[in-house]
PDB file of C-alpha atoms in Angstrom:
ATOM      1  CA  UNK Z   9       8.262 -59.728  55.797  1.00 77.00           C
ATOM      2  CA  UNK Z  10       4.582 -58.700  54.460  1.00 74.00           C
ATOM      3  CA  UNK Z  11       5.092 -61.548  51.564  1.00 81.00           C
ATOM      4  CA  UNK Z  12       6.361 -64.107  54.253  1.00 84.00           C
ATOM      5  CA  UNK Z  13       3.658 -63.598  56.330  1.00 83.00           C
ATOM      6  CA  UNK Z  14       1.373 -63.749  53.153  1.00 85.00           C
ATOM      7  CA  UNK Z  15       2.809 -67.115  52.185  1.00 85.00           C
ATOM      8  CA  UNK Z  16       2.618 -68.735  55.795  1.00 86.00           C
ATOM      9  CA  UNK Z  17      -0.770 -67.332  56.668  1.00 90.00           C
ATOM     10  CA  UNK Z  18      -2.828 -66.685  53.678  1.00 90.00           C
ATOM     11  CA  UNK Z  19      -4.875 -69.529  53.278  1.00 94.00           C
ATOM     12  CA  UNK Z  20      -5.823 -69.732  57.244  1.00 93.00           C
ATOM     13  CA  UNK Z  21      -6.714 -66.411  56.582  1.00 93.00           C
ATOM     14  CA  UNK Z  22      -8.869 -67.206  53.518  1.00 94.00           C
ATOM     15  CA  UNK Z  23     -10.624 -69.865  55.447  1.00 95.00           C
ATOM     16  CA  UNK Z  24     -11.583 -67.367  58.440  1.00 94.00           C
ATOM     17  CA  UNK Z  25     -12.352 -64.730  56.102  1.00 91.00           C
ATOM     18  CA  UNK Z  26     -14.309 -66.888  53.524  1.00 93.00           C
ATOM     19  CA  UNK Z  27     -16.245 -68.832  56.798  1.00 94.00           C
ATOM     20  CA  UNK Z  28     -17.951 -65.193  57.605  1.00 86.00           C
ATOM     21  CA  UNK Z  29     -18.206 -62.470  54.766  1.00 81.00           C
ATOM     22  CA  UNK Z  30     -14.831 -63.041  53.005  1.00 80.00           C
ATOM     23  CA  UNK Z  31     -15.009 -60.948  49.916  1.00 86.00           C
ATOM     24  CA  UNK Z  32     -12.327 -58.662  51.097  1.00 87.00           C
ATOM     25  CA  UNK Z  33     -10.060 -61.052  52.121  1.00 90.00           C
ATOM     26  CA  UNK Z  34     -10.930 -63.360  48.997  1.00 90.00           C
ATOM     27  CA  UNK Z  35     -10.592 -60.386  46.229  1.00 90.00           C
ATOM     28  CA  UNK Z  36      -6.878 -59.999  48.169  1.00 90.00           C
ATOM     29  CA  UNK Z  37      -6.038 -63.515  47.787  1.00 92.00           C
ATOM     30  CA  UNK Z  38      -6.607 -63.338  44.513  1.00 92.00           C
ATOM     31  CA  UNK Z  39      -4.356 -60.262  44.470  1.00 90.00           C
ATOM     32  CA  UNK Z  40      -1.713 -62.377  46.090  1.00 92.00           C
ATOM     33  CA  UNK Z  41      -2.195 -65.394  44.034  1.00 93.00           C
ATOM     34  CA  UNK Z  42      -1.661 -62.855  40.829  1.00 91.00           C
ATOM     35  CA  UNK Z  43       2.015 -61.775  42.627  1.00 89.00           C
ATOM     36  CA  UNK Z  44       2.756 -65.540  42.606  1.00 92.00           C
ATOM     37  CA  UNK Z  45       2.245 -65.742  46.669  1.00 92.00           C
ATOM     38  CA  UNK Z  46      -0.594 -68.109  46.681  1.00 94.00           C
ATOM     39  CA  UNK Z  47      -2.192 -70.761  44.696  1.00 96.00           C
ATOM     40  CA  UNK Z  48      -5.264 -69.442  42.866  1.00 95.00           C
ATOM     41  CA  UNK Z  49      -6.650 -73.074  42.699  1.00 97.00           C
ATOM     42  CA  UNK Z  50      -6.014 -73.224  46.274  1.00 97.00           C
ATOM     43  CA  UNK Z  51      -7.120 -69.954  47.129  1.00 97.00           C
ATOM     44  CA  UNK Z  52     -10.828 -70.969  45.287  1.00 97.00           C
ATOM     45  CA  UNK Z  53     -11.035 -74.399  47.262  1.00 97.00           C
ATOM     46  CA  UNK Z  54     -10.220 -72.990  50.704  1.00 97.00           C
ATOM     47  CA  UNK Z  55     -12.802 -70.230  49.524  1.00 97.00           C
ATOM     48  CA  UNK Z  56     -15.547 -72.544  48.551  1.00 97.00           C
ATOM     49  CA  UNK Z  57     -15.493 -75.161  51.337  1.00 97.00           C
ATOM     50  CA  UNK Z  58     -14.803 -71.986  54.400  1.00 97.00           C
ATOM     51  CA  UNK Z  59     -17.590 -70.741  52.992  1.00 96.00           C
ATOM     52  CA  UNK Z  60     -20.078 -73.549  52.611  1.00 97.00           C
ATOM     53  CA  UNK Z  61     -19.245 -74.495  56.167  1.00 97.00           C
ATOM     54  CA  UNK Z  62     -19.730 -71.204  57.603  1.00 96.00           C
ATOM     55  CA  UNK Z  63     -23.278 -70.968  55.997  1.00 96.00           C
ATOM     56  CA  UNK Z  64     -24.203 -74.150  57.192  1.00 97.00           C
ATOM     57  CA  UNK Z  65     -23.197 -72.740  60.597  1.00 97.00           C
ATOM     58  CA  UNK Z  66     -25.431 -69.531  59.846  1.00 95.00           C
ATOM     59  CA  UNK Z  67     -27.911 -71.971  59.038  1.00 96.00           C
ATOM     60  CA  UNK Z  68     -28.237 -74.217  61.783  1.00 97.00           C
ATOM     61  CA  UNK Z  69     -28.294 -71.244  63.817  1.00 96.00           C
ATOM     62  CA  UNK Z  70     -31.499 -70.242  62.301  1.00 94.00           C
ATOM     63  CA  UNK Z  71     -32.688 -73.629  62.193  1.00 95.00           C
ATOM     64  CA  UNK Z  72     -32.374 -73.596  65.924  1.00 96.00           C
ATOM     65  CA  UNK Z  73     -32.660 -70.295  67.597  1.00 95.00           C
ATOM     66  CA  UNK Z  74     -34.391 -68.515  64.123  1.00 91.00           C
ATOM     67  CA  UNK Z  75     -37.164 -67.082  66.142  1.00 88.00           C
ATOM     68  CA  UNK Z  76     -35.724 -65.754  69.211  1.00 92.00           C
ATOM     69  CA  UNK Z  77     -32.982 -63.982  67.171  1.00 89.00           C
ATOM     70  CA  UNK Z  78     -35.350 -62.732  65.146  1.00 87.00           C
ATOM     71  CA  UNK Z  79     -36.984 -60.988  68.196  1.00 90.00           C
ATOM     72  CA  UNK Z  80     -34.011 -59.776  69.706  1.00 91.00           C
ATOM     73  CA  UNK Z  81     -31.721 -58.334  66.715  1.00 88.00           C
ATOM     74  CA  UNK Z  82     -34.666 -56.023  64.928  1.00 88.00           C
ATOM     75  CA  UNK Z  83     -31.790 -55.280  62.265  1.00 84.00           C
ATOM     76  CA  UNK Z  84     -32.330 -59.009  61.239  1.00 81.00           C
ATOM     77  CA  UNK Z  85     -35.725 -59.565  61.504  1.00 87.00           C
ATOM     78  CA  UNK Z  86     -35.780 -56.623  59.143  1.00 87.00           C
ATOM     79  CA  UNK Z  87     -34.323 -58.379  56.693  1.00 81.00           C
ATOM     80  CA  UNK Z  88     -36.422 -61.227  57.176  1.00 84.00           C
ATOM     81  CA  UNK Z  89     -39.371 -60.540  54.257  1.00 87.00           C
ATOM     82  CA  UNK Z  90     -36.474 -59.968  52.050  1.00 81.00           C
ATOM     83  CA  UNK Z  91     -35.585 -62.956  52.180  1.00 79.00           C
ATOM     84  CA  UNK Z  92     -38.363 -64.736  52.897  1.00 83.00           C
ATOM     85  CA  UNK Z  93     -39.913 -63.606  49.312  1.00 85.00           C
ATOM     86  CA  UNK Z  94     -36.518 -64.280  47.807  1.00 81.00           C
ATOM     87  CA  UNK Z  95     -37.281 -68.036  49.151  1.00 87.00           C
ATOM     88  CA  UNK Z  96     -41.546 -68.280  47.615  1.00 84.00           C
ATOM     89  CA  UNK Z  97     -40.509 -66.727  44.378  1.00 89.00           C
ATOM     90  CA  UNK Z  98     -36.942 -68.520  43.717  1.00 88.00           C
ATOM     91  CA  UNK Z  99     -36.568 -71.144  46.068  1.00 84.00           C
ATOM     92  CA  UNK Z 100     -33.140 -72.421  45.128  1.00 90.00           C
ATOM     93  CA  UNK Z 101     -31.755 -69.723  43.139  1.00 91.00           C
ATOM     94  CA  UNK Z 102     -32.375 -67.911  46.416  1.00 89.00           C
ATOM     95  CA  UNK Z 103     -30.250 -70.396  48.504  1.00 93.00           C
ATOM     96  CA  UNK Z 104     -27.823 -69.534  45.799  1.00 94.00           C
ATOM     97  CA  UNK Z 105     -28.038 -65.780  45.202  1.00 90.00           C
ATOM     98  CA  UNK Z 106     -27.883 -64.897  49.070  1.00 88.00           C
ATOM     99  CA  UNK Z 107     -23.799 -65.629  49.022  1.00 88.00           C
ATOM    100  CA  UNK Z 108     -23.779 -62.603  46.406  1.00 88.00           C
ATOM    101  CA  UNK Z 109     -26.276 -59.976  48.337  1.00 82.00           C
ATOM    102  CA  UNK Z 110     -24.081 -57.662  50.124  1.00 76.00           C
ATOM    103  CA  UNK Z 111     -24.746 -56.972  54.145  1.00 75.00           C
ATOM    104  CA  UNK Z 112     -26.624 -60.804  53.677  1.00 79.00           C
ATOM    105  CA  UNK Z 113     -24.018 -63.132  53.703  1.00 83.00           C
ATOM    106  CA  UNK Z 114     -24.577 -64.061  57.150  1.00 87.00           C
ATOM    107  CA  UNK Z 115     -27.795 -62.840  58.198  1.00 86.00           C
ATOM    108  CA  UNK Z 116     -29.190 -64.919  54.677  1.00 88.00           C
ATOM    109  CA  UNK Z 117     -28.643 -68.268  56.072  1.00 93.00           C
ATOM    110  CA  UNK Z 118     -29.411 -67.855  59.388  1.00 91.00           C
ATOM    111  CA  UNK Z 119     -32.853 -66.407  58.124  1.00 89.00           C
ATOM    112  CA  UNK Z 120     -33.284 -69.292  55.529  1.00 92.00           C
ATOM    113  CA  UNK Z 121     -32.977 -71.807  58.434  1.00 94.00           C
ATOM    114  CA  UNK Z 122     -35.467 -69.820  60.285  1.00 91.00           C
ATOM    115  CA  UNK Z 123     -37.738 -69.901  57.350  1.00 91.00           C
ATOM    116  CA  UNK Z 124     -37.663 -73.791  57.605  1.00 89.00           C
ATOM    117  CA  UNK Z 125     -35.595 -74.549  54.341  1.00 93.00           C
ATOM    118  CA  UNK Z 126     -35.098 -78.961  54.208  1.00 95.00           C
ATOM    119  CA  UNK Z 127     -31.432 -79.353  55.562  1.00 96.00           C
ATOM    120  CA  UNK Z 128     -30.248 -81.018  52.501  1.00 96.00           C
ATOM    121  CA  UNK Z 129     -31.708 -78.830  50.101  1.00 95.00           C
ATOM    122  CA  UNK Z 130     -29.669 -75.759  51.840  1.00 96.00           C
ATOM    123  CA  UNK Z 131     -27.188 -77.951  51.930  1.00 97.00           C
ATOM    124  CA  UNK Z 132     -27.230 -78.669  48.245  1.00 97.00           C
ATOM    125  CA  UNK Z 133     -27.535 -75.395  46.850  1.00 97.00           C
ATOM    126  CA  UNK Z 134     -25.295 -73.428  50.033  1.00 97.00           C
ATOM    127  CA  UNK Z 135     -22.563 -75.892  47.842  1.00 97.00           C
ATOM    128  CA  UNK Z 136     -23.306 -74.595  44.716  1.00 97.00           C
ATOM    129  CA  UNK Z 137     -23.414 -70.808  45.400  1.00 96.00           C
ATOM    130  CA  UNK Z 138     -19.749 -71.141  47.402  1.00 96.00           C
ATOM    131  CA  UNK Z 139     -18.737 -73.226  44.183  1.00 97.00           C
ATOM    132  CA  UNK Z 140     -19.816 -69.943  42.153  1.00 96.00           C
ATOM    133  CA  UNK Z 141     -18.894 -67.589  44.644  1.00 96.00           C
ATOM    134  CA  UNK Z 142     -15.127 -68.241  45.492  1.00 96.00           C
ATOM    135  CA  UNK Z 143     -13.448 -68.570  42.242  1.00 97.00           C
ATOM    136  CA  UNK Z 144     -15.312 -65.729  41.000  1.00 96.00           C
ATOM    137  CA  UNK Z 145     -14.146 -63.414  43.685  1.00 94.00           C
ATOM    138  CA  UNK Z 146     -11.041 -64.655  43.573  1.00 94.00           C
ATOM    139  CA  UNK Z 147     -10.526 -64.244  39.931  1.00 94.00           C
ATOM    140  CA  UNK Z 148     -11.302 -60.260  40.140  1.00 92.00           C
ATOM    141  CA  UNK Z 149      -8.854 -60.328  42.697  1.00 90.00           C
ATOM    142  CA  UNK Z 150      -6.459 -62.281  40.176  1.00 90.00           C
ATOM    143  CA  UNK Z 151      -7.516 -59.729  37.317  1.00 91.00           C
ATOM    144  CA  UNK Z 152      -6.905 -56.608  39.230  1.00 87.00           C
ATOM    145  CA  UNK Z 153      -3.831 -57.661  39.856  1.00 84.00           C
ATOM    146  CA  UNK Z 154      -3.207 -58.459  36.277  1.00 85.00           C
ATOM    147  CA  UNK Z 155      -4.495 -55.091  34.869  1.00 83.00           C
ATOM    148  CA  UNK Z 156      -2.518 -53.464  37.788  1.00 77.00           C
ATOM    149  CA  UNK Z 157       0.567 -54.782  36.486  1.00 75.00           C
ATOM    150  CA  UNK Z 158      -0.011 -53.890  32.883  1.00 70.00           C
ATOM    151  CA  UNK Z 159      -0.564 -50.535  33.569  1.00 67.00           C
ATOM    152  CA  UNK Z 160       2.987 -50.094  35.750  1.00 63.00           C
ATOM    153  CA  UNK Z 161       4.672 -49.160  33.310  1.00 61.00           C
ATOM    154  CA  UNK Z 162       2.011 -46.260  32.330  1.00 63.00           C
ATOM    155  CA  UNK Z 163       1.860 -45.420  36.257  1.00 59.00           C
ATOM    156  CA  UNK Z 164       5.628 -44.226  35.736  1.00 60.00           C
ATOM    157  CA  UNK Z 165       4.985 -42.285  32.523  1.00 60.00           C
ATOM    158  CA  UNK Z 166       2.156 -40.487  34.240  1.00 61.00           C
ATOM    159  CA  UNK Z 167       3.992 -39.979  37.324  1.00 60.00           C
ATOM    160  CA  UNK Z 168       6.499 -38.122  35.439  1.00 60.00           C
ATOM    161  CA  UNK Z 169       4.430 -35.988  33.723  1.00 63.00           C
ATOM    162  CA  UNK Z 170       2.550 -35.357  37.105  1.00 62.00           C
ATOM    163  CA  UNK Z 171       5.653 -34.691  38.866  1.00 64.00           C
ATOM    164  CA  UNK Z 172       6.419 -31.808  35.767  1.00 71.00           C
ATOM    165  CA  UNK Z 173       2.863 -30.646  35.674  1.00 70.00           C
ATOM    166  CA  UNK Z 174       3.190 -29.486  39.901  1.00 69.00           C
ATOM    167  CA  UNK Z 175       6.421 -28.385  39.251  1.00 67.00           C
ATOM    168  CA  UNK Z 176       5.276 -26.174  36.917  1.00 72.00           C
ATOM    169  CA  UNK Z 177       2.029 -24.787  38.631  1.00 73.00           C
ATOM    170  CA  UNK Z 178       4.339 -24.749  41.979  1.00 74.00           C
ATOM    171  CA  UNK Z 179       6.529 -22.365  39.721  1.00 72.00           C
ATOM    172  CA  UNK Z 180       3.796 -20.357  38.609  1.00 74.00           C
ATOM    173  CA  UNK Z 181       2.453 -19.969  41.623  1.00 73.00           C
ATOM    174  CA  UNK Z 182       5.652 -18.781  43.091  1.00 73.00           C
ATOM    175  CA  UNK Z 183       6.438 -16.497  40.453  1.00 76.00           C
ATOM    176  CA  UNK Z 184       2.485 -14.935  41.101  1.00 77.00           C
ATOM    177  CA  UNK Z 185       3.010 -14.557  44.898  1.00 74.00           C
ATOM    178  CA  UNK Z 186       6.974 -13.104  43.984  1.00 74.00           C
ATOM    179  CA  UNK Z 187       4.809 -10.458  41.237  1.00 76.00           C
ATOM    180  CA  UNK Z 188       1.838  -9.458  43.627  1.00 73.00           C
ATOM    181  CA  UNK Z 189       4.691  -8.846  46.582  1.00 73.00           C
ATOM    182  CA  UNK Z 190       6.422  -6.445  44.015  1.00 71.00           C
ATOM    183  CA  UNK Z 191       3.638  -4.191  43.152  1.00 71.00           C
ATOM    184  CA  UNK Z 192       2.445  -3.663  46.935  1.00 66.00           C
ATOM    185  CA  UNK Z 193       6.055  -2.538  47.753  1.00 67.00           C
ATOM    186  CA  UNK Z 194       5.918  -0.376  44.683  1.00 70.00           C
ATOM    187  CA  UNK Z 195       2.513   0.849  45.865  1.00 68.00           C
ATOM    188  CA  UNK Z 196       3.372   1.785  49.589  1.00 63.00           C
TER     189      UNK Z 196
END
């Protein structure tokens, strides 16, 4: 049922995901894609253009209401000089780099339109970070998967010897409590 769902809904879920903060969802699609549930290739391009369209979305926001968000969420205008210095000292590699700053996937662009970034320069470089962005977290969702798999067969080795191991203390521990119970009863 879980797998059917996966296979009907996945990539809408992608798309929402990847259209706010997505990583989650993405690093699971690439999970699923692994399992043979979903298309990696698709997976990445749903990724990529979600993503690009939700930080346009971020952006224009800025562009548009920048200032009086900035006065009324403090949490953002906080992050504001971050950002802002990101944007003197690395102008596009900022634009970039924002997708892969954790708690500023959204408030980034929506501070980078408030900043007064050129449209098609955002634009430009909001492309090439989701280009970076989505197949690389979808590929460490693919490789965990992978390495998850490979080590299976280990899993069920060490299980066994796990399942011995608290047999074993569960025995001593028994055999302990069974000892100390027989010397107060010889003490009394």
């Amino acid at each position: 049922m879980v797998e059917q769902w996966i296979q009907d809904w996945g990539y809408a879920a992608v798309a929402i995901g990847a259209f706010a903060e997505g990583e989650t969802v993405l690093l699971a699609a690439g999970y699923a894609a692994h399992a043979g549930l979903l298309d990696w290739w698709l997976v990445a391009a749903v990724a990529a253009v979600a993503a690009t369209a939700g930080d346009q979305s971020f952006y224009w926001i800025g562009r548009l209401w920048g200032a009086r968000l900035l006065a009324r969420f403090p949490r953002l205008a906080a992050q504001f000089p971050r950002v802002a210095d990101l944007l003197r000292r690395y102008p596009h590699w900022a634009i970039v780099g924002v997708r892969f700053l954790y708690g500023l996937r959204i408030a980034g662009p929506i501070i980078i339109g408030t900043a007064g970034v050129p449209p098609w320069r955002f634009a430009l470089f909001n492309a090439i970070g989701a280009l970076l962005w989505a197949p690389l977290i979808a590929g460490l969702g693919w490789g965990f998967g992978r390495a998850l798999s490979g080590l299976s067969s280990q899993i069920q080795r060490v299980e066994l010897g796990l399942l011995i191991l608290v047999g074993l203390v569960v025995a001593f521990a028994v055999l302990m409590r069974w000892r100390a119970g027989r010397r107060a009863s010889r003490s009394k």
